[in-house]
Structures are given as structure tokens and as C-alpha cells.
Amino acid sequence: MRRDCAQGLASVLVVMLAASAAGCTGPPRPPAGARPTPASRTAGITQRPRAAADPGVRRSMLLGYSVRHRRIVAIEIGDPDSLARALIVGCIDGNEPAGIAIATTLAGGPPPAEADLWIIPDLNPDGVAAGTLANSHGVRLNRNFPYQWQPLGPPGSASYAGPRPLSEPETRIAAALIKRLRPRLTIYYHQPLTVVDDSQGPQAIERRYAELTGLPRRPLTDYPGSAAGWQDTLLGPTAFVVELPAGSLSPASARRDAAAVADVLPRG
Ligand SMILES: [Zn+2]
């Protein structure tokens, strides 16, 4: 069922944009609102400018656009030369946005010294704007990855997996980034089950995360088309889900989870 998508690869525009935090590094920003041009595209991470003198980069990159042309951005903090890469996705189901607060807390925190941490605060900005689980095509992104993909649900239903794997720009953006980064750890935040998934992923890290946050750990259903299932199949046990409580996170809770992420980051 796995199906690579050249269109998806092309959509991962590792284009340096305005770094949102002070002290950022990176090339000059294009004009505000500018669309990336072919000349501004790079072949990816291996060709980005090195920051050998500054192991603690903090920079923001435009990865691509949602169905409704909202920006999907990643923030990279830490040592860009480290192979200990990790990815945090604050939100993939649009009506489960609490993890965005963890992502932004991490993005504003100290860069890890021995890891390269990538943060996508919001992979589904159309869903967040509309308050819907799915993206603007009505596709549940976490059923659209090429992991045992099945044509689940009719269009408009909560389980609609889309017409084919990686049919959506949002999932193509995530899949292409993951294939390029090959992160040793990826965490996806969901709501509202209040549990750390006891998954086929990195179980020691799941246990540690649960200990640090006080969240219970138990197995969640392994759905076809899920992002974590796809990554675990591609890269080995590296991805898992944290289900946060319903509602928005308090700043203290966001800091607690951000600290847990910092604790479990790979190092090297
Ligand atoms: Zn969810």
C-alpha cells in the first residue's frame, strides 16, 4: 500500500522564512506573503546552510500549504548537524489543537544541545480554523498515510481516509519531511483520551513520557493510514501518540509536557 508521491516531495519546500524568534539564523527572508519560487527551493536538509559556529539554531521554515492555502510551518531548534533528529507535531486532527501549546512552548524554549528538534505546531490549519477533525477536503489526515491504507468511510465522515494514500497536501508535507529527516523520535498530539499510547513505537520513551507527565499508558487502536503507524513501518519504532485531555492546556501543563519532550529527546 505504500506509495511514494513525487508531488509530495516537491511540496516540501524547505524554504527558509522569517524565524519567529529572536536570535535566529538563516538566510534572508523573502517578502511577506511571497510564494516560494523555484529558485528559492532547496533540495532539502542536506543542502541547507550549515551553522557550524552556532549549534543552537532557531529557525522557521515554510514546508508548504494546506488545501486552503494556509501555511504549514516547521521550527527547527538545536544542533542542525546532529543526527539525533526528533519531530513534534502539535496538531493533526483539527478539533484537537491542545498540543499546539506544547509545540509553541518547545519552540520558544532553549535549543537542545545534542539534538536537532523539529516542531510542526499545526499540520492541519484548515481543520483548526474550521474546528473540524478533517482537512478542507473532509479527509481525516491520520487515516491518509500509506500504512495499510484502506478506503475508510464515505466522504464527510469522521473516518474518511481520502481517495488514495497521501492524497492530501498536508499528509504529503509530513511524509516528505519525515522521509528526509528520518527522525529517531516523533510525537503526535491528540485529544481527549488523556493517555500515552502503549504502541508498537519506542516503548521505553513512551514509559518515560508517561512517568514524567503523570499520564497513564495504555494501547490505543492501531488504525490503518495513521501517521505513527506509517513512520514505525518506515523507520522502526520511533513514533507514538500522546492523547491530551479535552479543552485547552494550562500554561503549566504545556510546560510539563514540553519538559517531558526535552527529557526524552534522542541525543547524539
Ligand atoms: Zn486525534
mmCIF file of N, CA, C and O in Angstrom, residues 203-252:
data_model
loop_
_atom_site.group_PDB
_atom_site.id
_atom_site.type_symbol
_atom_site.label_atom_id
_atom_site.label_comp_id
_atom_site.label_asym_id
_atom_site.label_seq_id
_atom_site.Cartn_x
_atom_site.Cartn_y
_atom_site.Cartn_z
ATOM 1 N N GLN A 203 8.883 2.139 23.060
ATOM 2 C CA GLN A 203 8.153 1.893 24.303
ATOM 3 C C GLN A 203 8.854 2.450 25.539
ATOM 4 O O GLN A 203 8.204 2.909 26.475
ATOM 5 N N ALA A 204 10.197 2.395 25.562
ATOM 6 C CA ALA A 204 10.896 2.942 26.734
ATOM 7 C C ALA A 204 10.640 4.450 26.842
ATOM 8 O O ALA A 204 10.454 4.987 27.943
ATOM 9 N N ILE A 205 10.603 5.107 25.690
ATOM 10 C CA ILE A 205 10.349 6.552 25.690
ATOM 11 C C ILE A 205 8.897 6.828 26.075
ATOM 12 O O ILE A 205 8.614 7.761 26.821
ATOM 13 N N GLU A 206 7.989 6.010 25.592
ATOM 14 C CA GLU A 206 6.587 6.172 25.989
ATOM 15 C C GLU A 206 6.436 6.043 27.509
ATOM 16 O O GLU A 206 5.726 6.826 28.151
ATOM 17 N N ARG A 207 7.115 5.050 28.069
ATOM 18 C CA ARG A 207 7.050 4.854 29.531
ATOM 19 C C ARG A 207 7.594 6.070 30.262
ATOM 20 O O ARG A 207 7.006 6.550 31.226
ATOM 21 N N ARG A 208 8.724 6.564 29.802
ATOM 22 C CA ARG A 208 9.343 7.719 30.446
ATOM 23 C C ARG A 208 8.434 8.938 30.339
ATOM 24 O O ARG A 208 8.270 9.696 31.300
ATOM 25 N N TYR A 209 7.870 9.138 29.150
ATOM 26 C CA TYR A 209 6.983 10.291 28.959
ATOM 27 C C TYR A 209 5.785 10.201 29.908
ATOM 28 O O TYR A 209 5.371 11.194 30.518
ATOM 29 N N ALA A 210 5.242 9.006 30.049
ATOM 30 C CA ALA A 210 4.100 8.815 30.942
ATOM 31 C C ALA A 210 4.490 9.094 32.393
ATOM 32 O O ALA A 210 3.745 9.751 33.138
ATOM 33 N N GLU A 211 5.663 8.626 32.785
ATOM 34 C CA GLU A 211 6.119 8.884 34.157
ATOM 35 C C GLU A 211 6.249 10.383 34.410
ATOM 36 O O GLU A 211 5.843 10.891 35.464
ATOM 37 N N LEU A 212 6.827 11.073 33.459
ATOM 38 C CA LEU A 212 7.119 12.493 33.658
ATOM 39 C C LEU A 212 5.856 13.344 33.677
ATOM 40 O O LEU A 212 5.813 14.393 34.322
ATOM 41 N N THR A 213 4.849 12.947 32.945
ATOM 42 C CA THR A 213 3.637 13.766 32.833
ATOM 43 C C THR A 213 2.509 13.281 33.740
ATOM 44 O O THR A 213 1.526 13.997 33.921
ATOM 45 N N GLY A 214 2.646 12.081 34.248
ATOM 46 C CA GLY A 214 1.561 11.531 35.054
ATOM 47 C C GLY A 214 0.421 10.965 34.238
ATOM 48 O O GLY A 214 -0.589 10.520 34.809
ATOM 49 N N LEU A 215 0.550 10.991 32.925
ATOM 50 C CA LEU A 215 -0.497 10.393 32.090
ATOM 51 C C LEU A 215 -0.402 8.873 32.154
ATOM 52 O O LEU A 215 0.700 8.314 32.167
ATOM 53 N N PRO A 216 -1.524 8.181 32.198
ATOM 54 C CA PRO A 216 -1.473 6.720 32.131
ATOM 55 C C PRO A 216 -1.016 6.271 30.746
ATOM 56 O O PRO A 216 -1.052 7.052 29.781
ATOM 57 N N ARG A 217 -0.595 5.026 30.678
ATOM 58 C CA ARG A 217 -0.119 4.485 29.399
ATOM 59 C C ARG A 217 -0.924 3.237 29.094
ATOM 60 O O ARG A 217 -0.983 2.313 29.914
ATOM 61 N N ARG A 218 -1.551 3.260 27.956
ATOM 62 C CA ARG A 218 -2.291 2.067 27.537
ATOM 63 C C ARG A 218 -2.400 2.049 26.024
ATOM 64 O O ARG A 218 -2.266 3.090 25.371
ATOM 65 N N PRO A 219 -2.644 0.853 25.462
ATOM 66 C CA PRO A 219 -2.661 0.760 23.995
ATOM 67 C C PRO A 219 -3.880 1.448 23.392
ATOM 68 O O PRO A 219 -4.998 1.315 23.896
ATOM 69 N N LEU A 220 -3.635 2.181 22.328
ATOM 70 C CA LEU A 220 -4.711 2.739 21.527
ATOM 71 C C LEU A 220 -4.867 1.880 20.271
ATOM 72 O O LEU A 220 -3.943 1.179 19.869
ATOM 73 N N THR A 221 -6.008 1.970 19.649
ATOM 74 C CA THR A 221 -6.249 1.204 18.424
ATOM 75 C C THR A 221 -5.286 1.654 17.326
ATOM 76 O O THR A 221 -5.055 2.852 17.145
ATOM 77 N N ASP A 222 -4.717 0.678 16.654
ATOM 78 C CA ASP A 222 -3.744 0.940 15.600
ATOM 79 C C ASP A 222 -4.490 1.050 14.269
ATOM 80 O O ASP A 222 -4.715 0.059 13.583
ATOM 81 N N TYR A 223 -4.848 2.255 13.877
ATOM 82 C CA TYR A 223 -5.697 2.435 12.701
ATOM 83 C C TYR A 223 -4.884 2.402 11.413
ATOM 84 O O TYR A 223 -3.777 2.923 11.358
ATOM 85 N N PRO A 224 -5.448 1.839 10.353
ATOM 86 C CA PRO A 224 -4.794 1.938 9.046
ATOM 87 C C PRO A 224 -4.714 3.394 8.612
ATOM 88 O O PRO A 224 -5.609 4.184 8.910
ATOM 89 N N GLY A 225 -3.625 3.701 7.933
ATOM 90 C CA GLY A 225 -3.461 5.064 7.442
ATOM 91 C C GLY A 225 -2.934 6.045 8.464
ATOM 92 O O GLY A 225 -2.857 7.245 8.169
ATOM 93 N N SER A 226 -2.543 5.557 9.648
ATOM 94 C CA SER A 226 -2.097 6.502 10.676
ATOM 95 C C SER A 226 -0.664 6.945 10.426
ATOM 96 O O SER A 226 0.168 6.207 9.887
ATOM 97 N N ALA A 227 -0.372 8.160 10.849
ATOM 98 C CA ALA A 227 0.959 8.730 10.664
ATOM 99 C C ALA A 227 1.997 7.963 11.474
ATOM 100 O O ALA A 227 3.089 7.652 10.975
ATOM 101 N N ALA A 228 1.690 7.663 12.732
ATOM 102 C CA ALA A 228 2.666 6.964 13.581
ATOM 103 C C ALA A 228 2.901 5.543 13.063
ATOM 104 O O ALA A 228 4.040 5.059 13.051
ATOM 105 N N GLY A 229 1.830 4.878 12.636
ATOM 106 C CA GLY A 229 1.987 3.529 12.089
ATOM 107 C C GLY A 229 2.868 3.530 10.851
ATOM 108 O O GLY A 229 3.710 2.650 10.659
ATOM 109 N N TRP A 230 2.672 4.538 10.011
ATOM 110 C CA TRP A 230 3.490 4.646 8.798
ATOM 111 C C TRP A 230 4.955 4.858 9.145
ATOM 112 O O TRP A 230 5.837 4.190 8.614
ATOM 113 N N GLN A 231 5.226 5.770 10.083
ATOM 114 C CA GLN A 231 6.632 6.032 10.429
ATOM 115 C C GLN A 231 7.284 4.808 11.074
ATOM 116 O O GLN A 231 8.441 4.496 10.790
ATOM 117 N N ASP A 232 6.560 4.137 11.951
ATOM 118 C CA ASP A 232 7.135 2.951 12.602
ATOM 119 C C ASP A 232 7.461 1.869 11.571
ATOM 120 O O ASP A 232 8.444 1.133 11.712
ATOM 121 N N THR A 233 6.641 1.776 10.534
ATOM 122 C CA THR A 233 6.911 0.801 9.483
ATOM 123 C C THR A 233 8.120 1.218 8.653
ATOM 124 O O THR A 233 8.960 0.395 8.281
ATOM 125 N N LEU A 234 8.235 2.500 8.408
ATOM 126 C CA LEU A 234 9.323 3.026 7.569
ATOM 127 C C LEU A 234 10.659 3.043 8.301
ATOM 128 O O LEU A 234 11.696 2.674 7.742
ATOM 129 N N LEU A 235 10.646 3.481 9.560
ATOM 130 C CA LEU A 235 11.894 3.779 10.268
ATOM 131 C C LEU A 235 12.115 2.924 11.511
ATOM 132 O O LEU A 235 13.079 3.138 12.231
ATOM 133 N N GLY A 236 11.249 1.993 11.782
ATOM 134 C CA GLY A 236 11.340 1.260 13.037
ATOM 135 C C GLY A 236 10.581 2.005 14.130
ATOM 136 O O GLY A 236 9.943 3.039 13.864
ATOM 137 N N PRO A 237 10.604 1.462 15.341
ATOM 138 C CA PRO A 237 9.768 2.027 16.419
ATOM 139 C C PRO A 237 10.255 3.403 16.862
ATOM 140 O O PRO A 237 11.110 3.538 17.743
ATOM 141 N N THR A 238 9.705 4.432 16.262
ATOM 142 C CA THR A 238 10.176 5.796 16.505
ATOM 143 C C THR A 238 9.054 6.794 16.797
ATOM 144 O O THR A 238 9.344 7.919 17.206
ATOM 145 N N ALA A 239 7.808 6.415 16.563
ATOM 146 C CA ALA A 239 6.719 7.397 16.651
ATOM 147 C C ALA A 239 5.633 6.905 17.599
ATOM 148 O O ALA A 239 5.334 5.716 17.654
ATOM 149 N N PHE A 240 5.052 7.843 18.324
ATOM 150 C CA PHE A 240 3.907 7.486 19.154
ATOM 151 C C PHE A 240 2.995 8.691 19.350
ATOM 152 O O PHE A 240 3.326 9.812 18.984
ATOM 153 N N VAL A 241 1.847 8.392 19.952
ATOM 154 C CA VAL A 241 0.777 9.376 20.135
ATOM 155 C C VAL A 241 0.632 9.688 21.617
ATOM 156 O O VAL A 241 0.688 8.792 22.462
ATOM 157 N N VAL A 242 0.456 10.959 21.912
ATOM 158 C CA VAL A 242 0.038 11.374 23.249
ATOM 159 C C VAL A 242 -1.351 11.975 23.117
ATOM 160 O O VAL A 242 -1.554 12.918 22.340
ATOM 161 N N GLU A 243 -2.296 11.414 23.839
ATOM 162 C CA GLU A 243 -3.661 11.940 23.886
ATOM 163 C C GLU A 243 -3.783 12.825 25.113
ATOM 164 O O GLU A 243 -3.694 12.362 26.257
ATOM 165 N N LEU A 244 -3.991 14.110 24.878
ATOM 166 C CA LEU A 244 -4.142 15.078 25.961
ATOM 167 C C LEU A 244 -5.601 15.109 26.422
ATOM 168 O O LEU A 244 -6.480 14.584 25.738
ATOM 169 N N PRO A 245 -5.865 15.749 27.554
ATOM 170 C CA PRO A 245 -7.257 15.900 27.986
ATOM 171 C C PRO A 245 -8.039 16.820 27.047
ATOM 172 O O PRO A 245 -7.461 17.540 26.228
ATOM 173 N N ALA A 246 -9.350 16.816 27.195
ATOM 174 C CA ALA A 246 -10.198 17.738 26.429
ATOM 175 C C ALA A 246 -9.909 19.176 26.849
ATOM 176 O O ALA A 246 -9.406 19.435 27.945
ATOM 177 N N GLY A 247 -10.243 20.100 25.973
ATOM 178 C CA GLY A 247 -10.070 21.516 26.287
ATOM 179 C C GLY A 247 -8.657 21.980 26.025
ATOM 180 O O GLY A 247 -7.834 21.253 25.466
ATOM 181 N N SER A 248 -8.403 23.206 26.427
ATOM 182 C CA SER A 248 -7.060 23.748 26.195
ATOM 183 C C SER A 248 -6.166 23.435 27.386
ATOM 184 O O SER A 248 -6.644 23.250 28.507
ATOM 185 N N LEU A 249 -4.889 23.371 27.118
ATOM 186 C CA LEU A 249 -3.917 23.086 28.171
ATOM 187 C C LEU A 249 -3.615 24.368 28.943
ATOM 188 O O LEU A 249 -3.498 25.438 28.354
ATOM 189 N N SER A 250 -3.437 24.236 30.234
ATOM 190 C CA SER A 250 -2.942 25.374 31.003
ATOM 191 C C SER A 250 -1.476 25.596 30.645
ATOM 192 O O SER A 250 -0.792 24.664 30.193
ATOM 193 N N PRO A 251 -0.968 26.809 30.842
ATOM 194 C CA PRO A 251 0.466 27.026 30.593
ATOM 195 C C PRO A 251 1.331 26.058 31.397
ATOM 196 O O PRO A 251 2.356 25.573 30.892
ATOM 197 N N ALA A 252 0.944 25.758 32.611
ATOM 198 C CA ALA A 252 1.748 24.833 33.428
ATOM 199 C C ALA A 252 1.761 23.439 32.803
ATOM 200 O O ALA A 252 2.796 22.757 32.780
#
